[in-house]
Short mmCIF file of C-alpha atoms and ligand atoms in Angstrom, two decimals:
data_model
loop_
_atom_site.label_atom_id
_atom_site.label_comp_id
_atom_site.label_asym_id
_atom_site.label_seq_id
_atom_site.Cartn_x
_atom_site.Cartn_y
_atom_site.Cartn_z
CA MET E 1 -11.74 -17.41 13.32
CA ASP E 2 -8.34 -17.80 11.72
CA SER E 3 -5.23 -15.81 12.50
CA GLN E 4 -5.39 -14.04 9.13
CA THR E 5 -8.77 -12.53 10.06
CA VAL E 6 -7.39 -11.34 13.38
CA LEU E 7 -4.37 -9.83 11.61
CA LEU E 8 -6.58 -8.00 9.10
CA VAL E 9 -8.74 -6.62 11.91
CA PHE E 10 -5.74 -5.22 13.75
CA ILE E 11 -4.15 -3.77 10.62
CA ALA E 12 -7.44 -2.00 9.84
CA VAL E 13 -7.78 -0.73 13.41
CA GLY E 14 -4.14 0.41 13.38
CA LEU E 15 -4.72 2.41 10.20
CA ASP E 16 -7.81 3.86 11.84
CA GLY E 17 -5.54 4.91 14.72
CA LEU E 18 -3.27 6.77 12.32
CA ALA E 19 -6.30 8.67 11.04
CA GLY E 20 -6.38 10.28 14.50
CA LEU E 21 -3.23 12.16 13.59
CA ALA E 22 -4.61 13.55 10.33
CA GLY E 23 -5.31 17.01 11.73
CA GLY E 24 -1.70 17.58 12.68
CA VAL E 25 -0.10 15.95 9.66
CA LEU E 26 -2.09 17.31 6.72
CA SER E 27 -1.34 20.92 5.86
CA GLU E 28 -3.98 23.54 6.39
CA ARG E 29 -3.90 24.53 2.76
CA TRP E 30 -4.41 20.94 1.59
CA LEU E 31 -7.30 20.58 4.00
CA GLN E 32 -9.04 23.75 2.95
CA ARG E 33 -8.85 22.63 -0.62
CA HIS E 34 -9.80 18.99 -0.24
CA LEU E 35 -11.83 18.62 2.93
CA PRO E 36 -15.25 19.15 1.32
CA ALA E 37 -14.53 16.45 -1.26
CA LEU E 38 -13.16 14.15 1.45
CA VAL E 39 -16.32 14.55 3.53
CA ALA E 40 -18.46 13.76 0.49
CA PHE E 41 -16.23 10.78 -0.32
CA ALA E 42 -16.73 9.49 3.23
CA ALA E 43 -20.53 9.86 2.88
CA GLY E 44 -20.44 7.81 -0.34
CA THR E 45 -18.34 5.00 1.13
CA LEU E 46 -20.47 4.82 4.29
CA LEU E 47 -23.79 4.63 2.46
CA ALA E 48 -22.56 2.05 -0.05
CA ALA E 49 -20.99 -0.03 2.73
CA VAL E 50 -24.26 0.06 4.73
CA PHE E 51 -26.51 -1.08 1.90
CA LEU E 52 -24.19 -3.47 0.04
CA GLU E 53 -22.21 -5.13 2.81
CA VAL E 54 -23.10 -4.30 6.40
CA LEU E 55 -26.90 -4.63 6.46
CA PRO E 56 -27.07 -7.64 4.09
CA GLU E 57 -24.55 -9.51 6.25
CA ALA E 58 -26.41 -8.51 9.40
CA VAL E 59 -29.68 -9.81 7.92
CA ALA E 60 -27.96 -13.03 6.86
CA ALA E 61 -26.86 -13.52 10.46
CA LEU E 62 -29.92 -12.30 12.38
CA GLY E 63 -32.85 -12.24 9.95
CA ASP E 64 -35.31 -9.36 10.16
CA ALA E 65 -34.20 -8.58 13.71
CA ALA E 66 -31.18 -6.88 12.12
CA PHE E 67 -33.44 -3.99 11.04
CA THR E 68 -34.72 -3.49 14.57
CA TRP E 69 -31.14 -3.19 15.87
CA ALA E 70 -30.24 -0.84 13.00
CA LEU E 71 -33.27 1.36 13.66
CA GLY E 72 -32.47 1.40 17.37
CA SER E 73 -28.90 2.56 16.83
CA PHE E 74 -30.00 5.20 14.29
CA VAL E 75 -32.58 6.62 16.73
CA ILE E 76 -30.19 6.54 19.69
CA LEU E 77 -27.57 8.47 17.72
CA ALA E 78 -30.18 11.04 16.71
CA LEU E 79 -31.30 11.47 20.33
CA LEU E 80 -27.71 11.63 21.58
CA GLU E 81 -26.89 14.31 19.06
CA TRP E 82 -29.88 16.36 20.16
CA ALA E 83 -28.87 15.97 23.79
CA LEU E 84 -25.13 16.56 23.44
CA GLY E 85 -24.80 18.64 20.32
CA HIS E 86 -23.21 17.60 17.07
CA HIS E 87 -20.45 15.08 17.18
CA HIS E 88 -19.48 14.46 13.59
CA HIS E 89 -20.23 17.94 12.41
CA HIS E 90 -16.87 19.55 12.76
CA VAL E 91 -16.19 20.38 9.18
CA GLU E 92 -16.56 24.12 9.68
CA ALA E 93 -14.14 23.89 12.58
CA ALA E 94 -11.57 22.21 10.38
CA ALA E 95 -12.04 24.91 7.80
CA GLY E 96 -11.04 27.47 10.41
CA HIS E 97 -14.39 28.84 11.57
CA VAL E 98 -14.10 27.53 15.10
CA HIS E 99 -14.93 30.79 16.78
CA SER E 100 -18.24 31.23 15.03
CA HIS E 101 -19.22 27.69 15.96
CA GLY E 102 -21.49 28.47 18.92
CA ALA E 103 -20.68 27.15 22.38
CA PRO E 104 -17.10 25.90 22.76
CA THR E 105 -16.73 22.13 23.03
CA LEU E 106 -15.02 20.99 26.21
CA PRO E 107 -11.96 18.90 25.34
CA ALA E 108 -12.88 16.22 27.89
CA ALA E 109 -16.40 15.83 26.51
CA LEU E 110 -15.08 15.81 22.97
CA LEU E 111 -12.50 13.11 23.71
CA ALA E 112 -14.97 11.00 25.72
CA SER E 113 -17.55 10.93 22.95
CA ASP E 114 -14.79 10.28 20.43
CA ALA E 115 -13.58 7.30 22.49
CA LEU E 116 -17.08 5.85 22.69
CA HIS E 117 -17.53 6.28 18.97
CA ASN E 118 -14.19 4.61 18.24
CA VAL E 119 -15.03 1.57 20.36
CA GLY E 120 -18.07 1.17 18.10
CA ASP E 121 -15.98 1.59 14.94
CA GLY E 122 -13.46 -1.01 16.10
CA ALA E 123 -16.26 -3.45 16.97
CA ALA E 124 -17.85 -2.93 13.55
CA VAL E 125 -14.56 -3.60 11.72
CA ALA E 126 -13.98 -6.82 13.66
CA ALA E 127 -17.55 -8.07 13.16
CA ALA E 128 -17.37 -7.32 9.44
CA PHE E 129 -14.10 -9.21 8.94
CA LEU E 130 -15.57 -12.14 10.84
CA VAL E 131 -18.46 -12.50 8.36
CA SER E 132 -16.43 -12.00 5.18
CA PRO E 133 -13.19 -10.37 4.00
CA ASN E 134 -15.17 -8.19 1.62
CA ALA E 135 -17.52 -6.86 4.29
CA GLY E 136 -14.39 -6.28 6.36
CA PHE E 137 -12.59 -4.25 3.71
CA ALA E 138 -15.68 -2.17 2.90
CA THR E 139 -16.32 -1.47 6.58
CA ALA E 140 -12.68 -0.70 7.39
CA PHE E 141 -12.49 1.65 4.45
CA ALA E 142 -15.71 3.43 5.39
CA VAL E 143 -14.51 3.77 8.99
CA ILE E 144 -11.09 5.16 8.09
CA VAL E 145 -12.29 7.70 5.53
CA HIS E 146 -15.03 9.09 7.77
CA GLU E 147 -12.55 9.36 10.64
CA LEU E 148 -10.22 11.61 8.61
CA PRO E 149 -12.48 14.69 8.46
CA GLN E 150 -13.76 13.89 11.94
CA GLU E 151 -10.28 13.87 13.47
CA VAL E 152 -9.20 16.95 11.54
CA GLY E 153 -12.19 18.74 13.05
CA ASP E 154 -11.45 17.45 16.55
CA TYR E 155 -7.84 18.60 16.23
CA ALA E 156 -8.98 22.08 15.23
CA LEU E 157 -11.33 22.21 18.22
CA LEU E 158 -8.62 21.12 20.68
CA ARG E 159 -6.21 23.71 19.30
CA ALA E 160 -8.96 26.33 19.56
CA ALA E 161 -9.42 25.31 23.21
CA GLY E 162 -5.77 26.23 23.79
CA TRP E 163 -4.17 22.79 23.63
CA SER E 164 -0.68 22.49 22.15
CA ARG E 165 -0.08 20.62 18.91
CA VAL E 166 1.67 17.73 20.65
CA ARG E 167 -0.89 17.41 23.41
CA SER E 168 -3.74 17.46 20.90
CA LEU E 169 -2.16 14.79 18.74
CA VAL E 170 -1.23 12.51 21.64
CA ALA E 171 -4.78 12.78 23.01
CA LEU E 172 -6.44 12.12 19.65
CA GLY E 173 -4.08 9.25 18.79
CA GLY E 174 -4.67 7.66 22.19
CA VAL E 175 -8.44 8.06 21.99
CA GLN E 176 -8.38 6.58 18.50
CA LEU E 177 -6.79 3.42 19.87
CA THR E 178 -9.91 2.70 21.93
CA ALA E 179 -11.01 1.11 18.64
CA VAL E 180 -8.65 -1.74 19.57
CA ALA E 181 -10.78 -2.40 22.65
CA GLY E 182 -13.95 -2.59 20.57
CA ALA E 183 -12.33 -4.94 18.07
CA ALA E 184 -10.86 -7.19 20.76
CA ALA E 185 -14.20 -7.34 22.60
CA VAL E 186 -15.95 -8.61 19.47
CA LEU E 187 -13.21 -11.10 18.59
CA LEU E 188 -13.29 -12.56 22.10
CA GLY E 189 -17.05 -12.17 22.62
CA THR E 190 -18.06 -14.14 19.51
CA ARG E 191 -16.41 -17.22 20.97
CA HIS E 192 -19.06 -17.29 23.68
CA LEU E 193 -21.89 -15.59 21.86
CA PRO E 194 -21.89 -16.45 18.14
CA SER E 195 -24.79 -14.07 17.35
CA LEU E 196 -22.71 -11.13 18.58
CA GLN E 197 -21.16 -10.33 15.20
CA GLY E 198 -24.57 -10.05 13.50
CA THR E 199 -25.85 -7.75 16.24
CA VAL E 200 -22.73 -5.58 16.09
CA LEU E 201 -23.05 -5.33 12.29
CA ALA E 202 -26.73 -4.35 12.53
CA ILE E 203 -25.91 -1.62 15.08
CA ALA E 204 -23.03 -0.45 12.87
CA GLY E 205 -25.41 -0.37 9.89
CA GLY E 206 -27.77 1.98 11.69
CA SER E 207 -25.00 4.25 12.92
CA PHE E 208 -23.14 4.36 9.57
CA LEU E 209 -26.43 5.27 7.93
CA TYR E 210 -26.90 8.08 10.42
CA ILE E 211 -23.37 9.43 10.03
CA GLY E 212 -23.44 9.16 6.24
CA ALA E 213 -26.94 10.48 5.58
CA VAL E 214 -27.50 12.91 8.45
CA ASP E 215 -24.04 14.22 9.33
CA LEU E 216 -22.04 14.10 6.13
CA LEU E 217 -24.41 14.11 3.17
CA PRO E 218 -25.89 17.56 3.88
CA GLU E 219 -22.36 18.94 3.46
CA LEU E 220 -22.77 18.22 -0.24
CA ARG E 221 -25.22 21.08 -0.51
CA ARG E 222 -23.01 23.69 1.09
CA GLY E 223 -20.36 26.00 -0.21
CA LEU E 224 -19.08 26.82 -3.63
CA ASP E 225 -17.20 23.86 -5.06
CA SER E 226 -20.26 21.64 -5.36
CA ARG E 227 -18.83 19.79 -8.35
CA LYS E 228 -15.92 18.53 -6.23
CA ARG E 229 -18.30 17.40 -3.52
CA VAL E 230 -20.57 15.51 -5.87
CA GLY E 231 -17.48 14.01 -7.52
CA GLY E 232 -16.15 12.89 -4.13
CA PHE E 233 -19.51 11.38 -3.21
CA LEU E 234 -19.74 9.42 -6.46
CA CYS E 235 -16.13 8.20 -6.09
CA GLY E 236 -16.93 6.87 -2.62
CA LEU E 237 -20.04 5.09 -3.89
CA LEU E 238 -18.22 3.66 -6.91
CA LEU E 239 -15.29 2.40 -4.88
CA ILE E 240 -17.39 0.28 -2.51
CA THR E 241 -19.79 -0.73 -5.29
CA GLY E 242 -16.82 -1.81 -7.42
CA LEU E 243 -15.41 -3.85 -4.55
CA HIS E 244 -18.80 -5.46 -4.07
CA PHE E 245 -19.32 -6.47 -7.67
CA ALA E 246 -15.69 -7.51 -8.19
CA GLU E 247 -16.29 -9.99 -5.40
CA ARG E 248 -19.47 -11.28 -7.08
CA ILE E 249 -17.77 -11.65 -10.45
CA LEU E 250 -14.59 -13.24 -9.12
CA GLY E 251 -16.59 -15.42 -6.75
CA VAL E 252 -14.25 -14.84 -3.84
CA HIS E 253 -16.93 -14.55 -1.18
CA GLY E 254 -15.29 -15.74 2.00
ZN1 ZN C 1 -15.98 6.76 13.24
#
């Protein structure tokens, strides 16, 4: 791996870290107006990234075994969500309906599951940049845009649990940086185990599919401003699709 790849990975993971602060930085009014479209946009980027970049690269690296890993990670996420309750489903919380949201989420449990998730995101970004710049950009983009609504929701839940603004932001920013650990583990691990990046991509493919299709896509059917949601979804799809075909046409596959 060259130093440019490593640099790109850490820039992407750093931007992902900033997404952790979204809940405290974006105004409540902006969020109420744009969050549904943002969630739909994230669903579009995730699904396009899975089918155009992440799974094809995983199959190129591992062959059909990539689908077994992807299925495994999809099923494990589904089982985890049944066991622990929803993780990525905090959109209502961000929209200010925290109190009607059933059992309160414990901050420690929330932050722990967030940390685990971010290690996976960081690993996925690193593995994607290792196979090609284009897979890297698509994956980094999909990771950052799905983190925005997620972190906004987590911030709302921490505030609802009585945490101060500063404490909430420091905790979320810190937890977001666990992505660095995931990225570093993949960058170092592939030196000893070259098949690691394919396996990580296959696992990421299954989990992005789950988050996009199961957690985020159903949000498209809710609420009033459905035109905005569908528009956001299509924009997300078009963005990653455009990136994909621009690469084909320009022949810049790395
Ligand atoms: Zn994520």
